Each structure stands twice: as structure tokens, then as C-alpha cells.
Amino acid sequence: MLPFSRVAIIGMGLIGSSLARAIRAAMPTVHLVVSDASSAVRERVAELGLADDVADGAGAAVVDADLVILCVPVGAMADVAAEIAPELAPDTVVSDVGSVKENVLIVLSAALPGVHVIPAHPVAGTEKSGPDAGFASLFTGRWCIITPPPRADATMVERLSEFWRRLGSKVDVMDAAHHDRVLAVTSHLPHLIAYSIVGTASDLEEVTKSEVIKYSAGGFRDFTRIAASDPVMWRDVFLGNRTAVLELLGRFTEDLVALQRAIRWGDGDALESLFTRTRAIRRSIIDQGQDTDQADFGRAEQHQITPD
Ligand code: NAP
């Protein structure tokens, strides 16, 4: 039996449209109704035939759904929750895919009292946005982290876990605050560093003209891919996970100063020892199947996986 038979998706960008495609592929009998704030996106989704129905508003989309998944930027969750609240059927599960979890849990629980709010985060994505960027296999073999509130209904948590497993994901359940600390390390700080480095290089470009682009080798080029990620989404991630990101940024800054000192004093041993440790981390990511072992990050492959 299917874990859910009537699913509504609000926000049909990269993640929402990938979800719709993945549901179609894995659970074709699910009745799928979707919506998006943008009329251009709604029209495109209808053209692509990604759902049974494309509703004009979020409220209309969730009527009769047994699972609602919010795929909008983290900063838009409160508005969407307020819009759908009066239309939800009893026992509907409301979940999301936001990259920040504690803030989303607080916002959704406040806006939807008495509703089964069970946030989730599929740790899969690309630097692209919009409904044309989505693809059905985005979640295959990737982790989906489910962050239920302490008194969540265990049956509903299991149904949501089963739903993500059917889409090909591996599922982990953890506390929302813990998720935010882990993702600050694995995703949020790396994005912040990429935004910062590419910003610095673009300032330097004033001096060096097109040389930054012309000679962009592996390192810089990889940072530019991450720094091309959606500006609205990432603005909301940093504002939504402020505490964990700031704490980590403090530690990172200290470590950067230590590296600066090692370079200044010619401490090659310190540099080599750090670079040896970091190479081992790369090895374990490959061993756990979270990236390919191909040189140049498997650039020949069609879809790049970002750390988010
Ligand atoms: P996206 O491609 O920009 O899509 C977001 C869509 O939501 C857009 O079509 C947007 O419309 C729409 N939207 C915004 N506010 C809305 C509202 N109030 N009501 C209805 N629709 C609204 O972004 P995405 O990459 O799919 O990200 C969506 C969520 O997934 C975010 O919470 C993000 O943190 C999470 N996530 C992203 C990744 C990733 O790698 N991209 C990975 C995992 C999780 P407009 O364009 O008109 O604003």
C-alpha cells in the first residue's frame, strides 16, 4: 500500500519539480496537485505535464491531500503555512524540504496547531533553479533527513520515511537542532566560503581584467559552481540558521589564521599534516558512495551534485 495517495507540492522549482517527477516515476497512481506563487512557473509545470492538476493558489492545492510538501525558500514557509491552514483535511501530514530545520519546525508548528508537522530535508540538489532544472533521479541514493518534533505521531513519521524510501532516498531521523549543526558544517559554511571567495575574485577582477575567468582552474571553477546557487534560497538559509553558522564561522576564522601563521613561518609540516587529513576525508566520502572517484569531480557526468 502507498504511504500517501493524494500529495500536494507547493513551490515547483528545482526541488518541487524533481519531487513531482520522482513521484510520477516511483508511485504513478499518486494523485498529485501542485502550485507555485509564480504564474510563469505554473504555466510551465502544466506544459511539462508534471502533475494531475496545477492549482492557482496554495490553499486550493492542499484540499483533500494526505501529504503536503512545501518546496519554497525557507523565508516563505510562514506565508504558505498561513495560506494552507484553513484548507487542510484532518490527519494531513505537512512536510517540507527546506535546508534549515529548527526555524522551519518553529514556524510551521506555530502556523499549523494540531496538524502533523514533520519537516524533512533531502540532502540533494544542484546549483540550478526552476521547474526545467528538476529531474526524477535527484534523490536516488541520497540521504533524506527527517526532523520530527518531540511528540510527533510515530506512524506518520514512518509513513513519511517510507515515502522518501520509495523515491530512492536513504532516510535518517534526527532532532532539528542537530540537523542544523551538521548541515552548517557540510553545506552552509562551504557555500558561504564559495560566495566569499568568488566575491573577492570578482573585486580583484577590476585589477586583473579577465584573467580570473581566463585562467580559472579547478579550484576557483568549483567555487563558482557553488556560488551560482540560488540567491534567495541561500539568503534564507543563512538567516534561518544564524546561530550554528556564526558559531562555526568563528572556529573557521581561527583555523584560517592558524594556516596564515603556518605559511608566514614556513611551517611546511603543519600544512602537509592538515592536507593529508583532508585528503582522507575525501576518501571516506567516496567510500560511502556520496561522490564519484573520477578525476575533476566527474565533470563529464550530466548532473553535478552540490553539497547541500
Ligand atoms: P527554486 O528552484 O527557486 O524554487 C522555489 C519555488 O518556490 C519558485 O518557483 C518560487 O517562485 C516558489 N515560491 C516562492 N515563494 C512562494 C510562495 N510564497 N508560495 C508558493 N511558491 C513560492 O528553489 P529550490 O532550489 O527548489 O529550493 C526550494 C527549497 O528546497 C528551499 O527551501 C531550499 O532550502 C530547499 N533545498 C534546496 C536544495 C538545492 O540544492 N537547491 C537542496 C535541498 C533543499 P518565484 O520564483 O516566483 O519566487
GROMACS .gro file of N, CA, C and O in nm, residues 202-250:
model
  196
  202SER      N    1   3.599   3.858  -0.783
  202SER     CA    2   3.535   3.950  -0.877
  202SER      C    3   3.577   4.093  -0.844
  202SER      O    4   3.587   4.176  -0.934
  203ASP      N    5   3.609   4.121  -0.716
  203ASP     CA    6   3.664   4.254  -0.684
  203ASP      C    7   3.803   4.268  -0.746
  203ASP      O    8   3.837   4.372  -0.801
  204LEU      N    9   3.883   4.159  -0.737
  204LEU     CA   10   4.018   4.163  -0.792
  204LEU      C   11   4.015   4.180  -0.943
  204LEU      O   12   4.105   4.237  -1.002
  205GLU      N   13   3.908   4.131  -1.002
  205GLU     CA   14   3.898   4.134  -1.148
  205GLU      C   15   3.906   4.276  -1.201
  205GLU      O   16   3.949   4.300  -1.313
  206GLU      N   17   3.865   4.371  -1.116
  206GLU     CA   18   3.878   4.511  -1.152
  206GLU      C   19   4.023   4.540  -1.191
  206GLU      O   20   4.052   4.619  -1.279
  207VAL      N   21   4.115   4.471  -1.119
  207VAL     CA   22   4.257   4.496  -1.142
  207VAL      C   23   4.309   4.407  -1.254
  207VAL      O   24   4.382   4.451  -1.342
  208THR      N   25   4.268   4.282  -1.250
  208THR     CA   26   4.331   4.186  -1.342
  208THR      C   27   4.250   4.165  -1.470
  208THR      O   28   4.279   4.077  -1.549
  209LYS      N   29   4.147   4.246  -1.488
  209LYS     CA   30   4.058   4.234  -1.605
  209LYS      C   31   4.006   4.090  -1.616
  209LYS      O   32   3.956   4.038  -1.520
  210SER      N   33   4.018   4.029  -1.732
  210SER     CA   34   3.951   3.900  -1.748
  210SER      C   35   4.037   3.781  -1.705
  210SER      O   36   4.000   3.667  -1.728
  211GLU      N   37   4.152   3.807  -1.642
  211GLU     CA   38   4.241   3.694  -1.612
  211GLU      C   39   4.181   3.592  -1.514
  211GLU      O   40   4.208   3.473  -1.523
  212VAL      N   41   4.097   3.641  -1.423
  212VAL     CA   42   4.036   3.550  -1.326
  212VAL      C   43   3.951   3.445  -1.399
  212VAL      O   44   3.949   3.328  -1.365
  213ILE      N   45   3.879   3.491  -1.499
  213ILE     CA   46   3.795   3.399  -1.576
  213ILE      C   47   3.882   3.314  -1.670
  213ILE      O   48   3.870   3.192  -1.675
  214LYS      N   49   3.974   3.384  -1.741
  214LYS     CA   50   4.055   3.317  -1.842
  214LYS      C   51   4.135   3.201  -1.783
  214LYS      O   52   4.140   3.091  -1.840
  215TYR      N   53   4.196   3.222  -1.668
  215TYR     CA   54   4.282   3.119  -1.611
  215TYR      C   55   4.212   3.040  -1.502
  215TYR      O   56   4.276   2.977  -1.420
  216SER      N   57   4.079   3.047  -1.496
  216SER     CA   58   4.012   2.980  -1.384
  216SER      C   59   4.038   2.830  -1.391
  216SER      O   60   3.991   2.760  -1.480
  217ALA      N   61   4.114   2.782  -1.295
  217ALA     CA   62   4.150   2.640  -1.290
  217ALA      C   63   4.055   2.572  -1.193
  217ALA      O   64   3.967   2.636  -1.137
  218GLY      N   65   4.072   2.442  -1.175
  218GLY     CA   66   3.983   2.361  -1.094
  218GLY      C   67   3.929   2.429  -0.969
  218GLY      O   68   3.810   2.440  -0.951
  219GLY      N   69   4.017   2.474  -0.883
  219GLY     CA   70   3.974   2.527  -0.753
  219GLY      C   71   3.872   2.637  -0.765
  219GLY      O   72   3.759   2.626  -0.718
  220PHE      N   73   3.907   2.742  -0.836
  220PHE     CA   74   3.817   2.858  -0.849
  220PHE      C   75   3.688   2.819  -0.922
  220PHE      O   76   3.578   2.857  -0.883
  221ARG      N   77   3.706   2.738  -1.029
  221ARG     CA   78   3.590   2.697  -1.108
  221ARG      C   79   3.488   2.621  -1.022
  221ARG      O   80   3.368   2.642  -1.033
  222ASP      N   81   3.537   2.534  -0.932
  222ASP     CA   82   3.444   2.460  -0.846
  222ASP      C   83   3.372   2.553  -0.750
  222ASP      O   84   3.255   2.535  -0.720
  223PHE      N   85   3.445   2.655  -0.699
  223PHE     CA   86   3.379   2.752  -0.611
  223PHE      C   87   3.272   2.829  -0.687
  223PHE      O   88   3.167   2.859  -0.632
  224THR      N   89   3.298   2.863  -0.816
  224THR     CA   90   3.198   2.941  -0.890
  224THR      C   91   3.070   2.860  -0.909
  224THR      O   92   2.961   2.917  -0.911
  225ARG      N   93   3.082   2.729  -0.921
  225ARG     CA   94   2.960   2.648  -0.937
  225ARG      C   95   2.875   2.658  -0.810
  225ARG      O   96   2.755   2.683  -0.817
  226ILE      N   97   2.939   2.642  -0.696
  226ILE     CA   98   2.864   2.651  -0.571
  226ILE      C   99   2.808   2.793  -0.552
  226ILE      O  100   2.694   2.812  -0.511
  227ALA      N  101   2.889   2.893  -0.588
  227ALA     CA  102   2.847   3.033  -0.568
  227ALA      C  103   2.743   3.077  -0.670
  227ALA      O  104   2.695   3.190  -0.665
  228ALA      N  105   2.707   2.989  -0.764
  228ALA     CA  106   2.599   3.021  -0.859
  228ALA      C  107   2.464   2.974  -0.804
  228ALA      O  108   2.361   2.988  -0.870
  229SER      N  109   2.463   2.919  -0.683
  229SER     CA  110   2.338   2.867  -0.626
  229SER      C  111   2.239   2.980  -0.602
  229SER      O  112   2.278   3.096  -0.587
  230ASP      N  113   2.111   2.943  -0.591
  230ASP     CA  114   2.003   3.041  -0.586
  230ASP      C  115   2.021   3.146  -0.474
  230ASP      O  116   2.028   3.111  -0.355
  231PRO      N  117   2.024   3.274  -0.509
  231PRO     CA  118   2.049   3.379  -0.410
  231PRO      C  119   1.941   3.388  -0.301
  231PRO      O  120   1.972   3.410  -0.185
  232VAL      N  121   1.813   3.371  -0.339
  232VAL     CA  122   1.705   3.383  -0.240
  232VAL      C  123   1.709   3.266  -0.143
  232VAL      O  124   1.701   3.283  -0.021
  233MET      N  125   1.726   3.146  -0.200
  233MET     CA  126   1.732   3.027  -0.115
  233MET      C  127   1.844   3.042  -0.012
  233MET      O  128   1.825   3.019   0.107
  234TRP      N  129   1.963   3.085  -0.057
  234TRP     CA  130   2.078   3.089   0.035
  234TRP      C  131   2.073   3.205   0.131
  234TRP      O  132   2.120   3.195   0.244
  235ARG      N  133   2.013   3.316   0.089
  235ARG     CA  134   1.990   3.425   0.184
  235ARG      C  135   1.909   3.370   0.302
  235ARG      O  136   1.944   3.389   0.418
  236ASP      N  137   1.802   3.296   0.270
  236ASP     CA  138   1.715   3.243   0.375
  236ASP      C  139   1.784   3.138   0.461
  236ASP      O  140   1.756   3.125   0.580
  237VAL      N  141   1.873   3.059   0.401
  237VAL     CA  142   1.945   2.957   0.478
  237VAL      C  143   2.032   3.025   0.586
  237VAL      O  144   2.029   2.987   0.703
  238PHE      N  145   2.106   3.129   0.547
  238PHE     CA  146   2.195   3.192   0.645
  238PHE      C  147   2.116   3.267   0.752
  238PHE      O  148   2.154   3.265   0.869
  239LEU      N  149   2.004   3.330   0.713
  239LEU     CA  150   1.924   3.399   0.813
  239LEU      C  151   1.852   3.298   0.903
  239LEU      O  152   1.835   3.320   1.022
  240GLY      N  153   1.815   3.183   0.846
  240GLY     CA  154   1.742   3.082   0.923
  240GLY      C  155   1.830   2.997   1.012
  240GLY      O  156   1.784   2.940   1.110
  241ASN      N  157   1.959   2.985   0.979
  241ASN     CA  158   2.049   2.901   1.061
  241ASN      C  159   2.163   2.986   1.118
  241ASN      O  160   2.277   2.942   1.126
  242ARG      N  161   2.127   3.108   1.157
  242ARG     CA  162   2.221   3.208   1.204
  242ARG      C  163   2.314   3.157   1.314
  242ARG      O  164   2.436   3.171   1.305
  243THR      N  165   2.257   3.097   1.419
  243THR     CA  166   2.338   3.060   1.536
  243THR      C  167   2.446   2.959   1.501
  243THR      O  168   2.563   2.979   1.532
  244ALA      N  169   2.405   2.851   1.437
  244ALA     CA  170   2.503   2.745   1.406
  244ALA      C  171   2.607   2.795   1.307
  244ALA      O  172   2.726   2.765   1.321
  245VAL      N  173   2.565   2.876   1.209
  245VAL     CA  174   2.661   2.925   1.109
  245VAL      C  175   2.760   3.020   1.174
  245VAL      O  176   2.882   3.010   1.150
  246LEU      N  177   2.712   3.110   1.260
  246LEU     CA  178   2.804   3.206   1.323
  246LEU      C  179   2.904   3.135   1.415
  246LEU      O  180   3.022   3.170   1.419
  247GLU      N  181   2.856   3.034   1.487
  247GLU     CA  182   2.945   2.960   1.578
  247GLU      C  183   3.057   2.893   1.497
  247GLU      O  184   3.175   2.900   1.529
  248LEU      N  185   3.017   2.832   1.387
  248LEU     CA  186   3.114   2.761   1.304
  248LEU      C  187   3.210   2.856   1.233
  248LEU      O  188   3.329   2.828   1.218
  249LEU      N  189   3.156   2.970   1.194
  249LEU     CA  190   3.238   3.070   1.126
  249LEU      C  191   3.350   3.119   1.219
  249LEU      O  192   3.462   3.145   1.174
  250GLY      N  193   3.318   3.127   1.349
  250GLY     CA  194   3.420   3.167   1.448
  250GLY      C  195   3.534   3.066   1.448
  250GLY      O  196   3.652   3.103   1.444
   0.00000   0.00000   0.00000
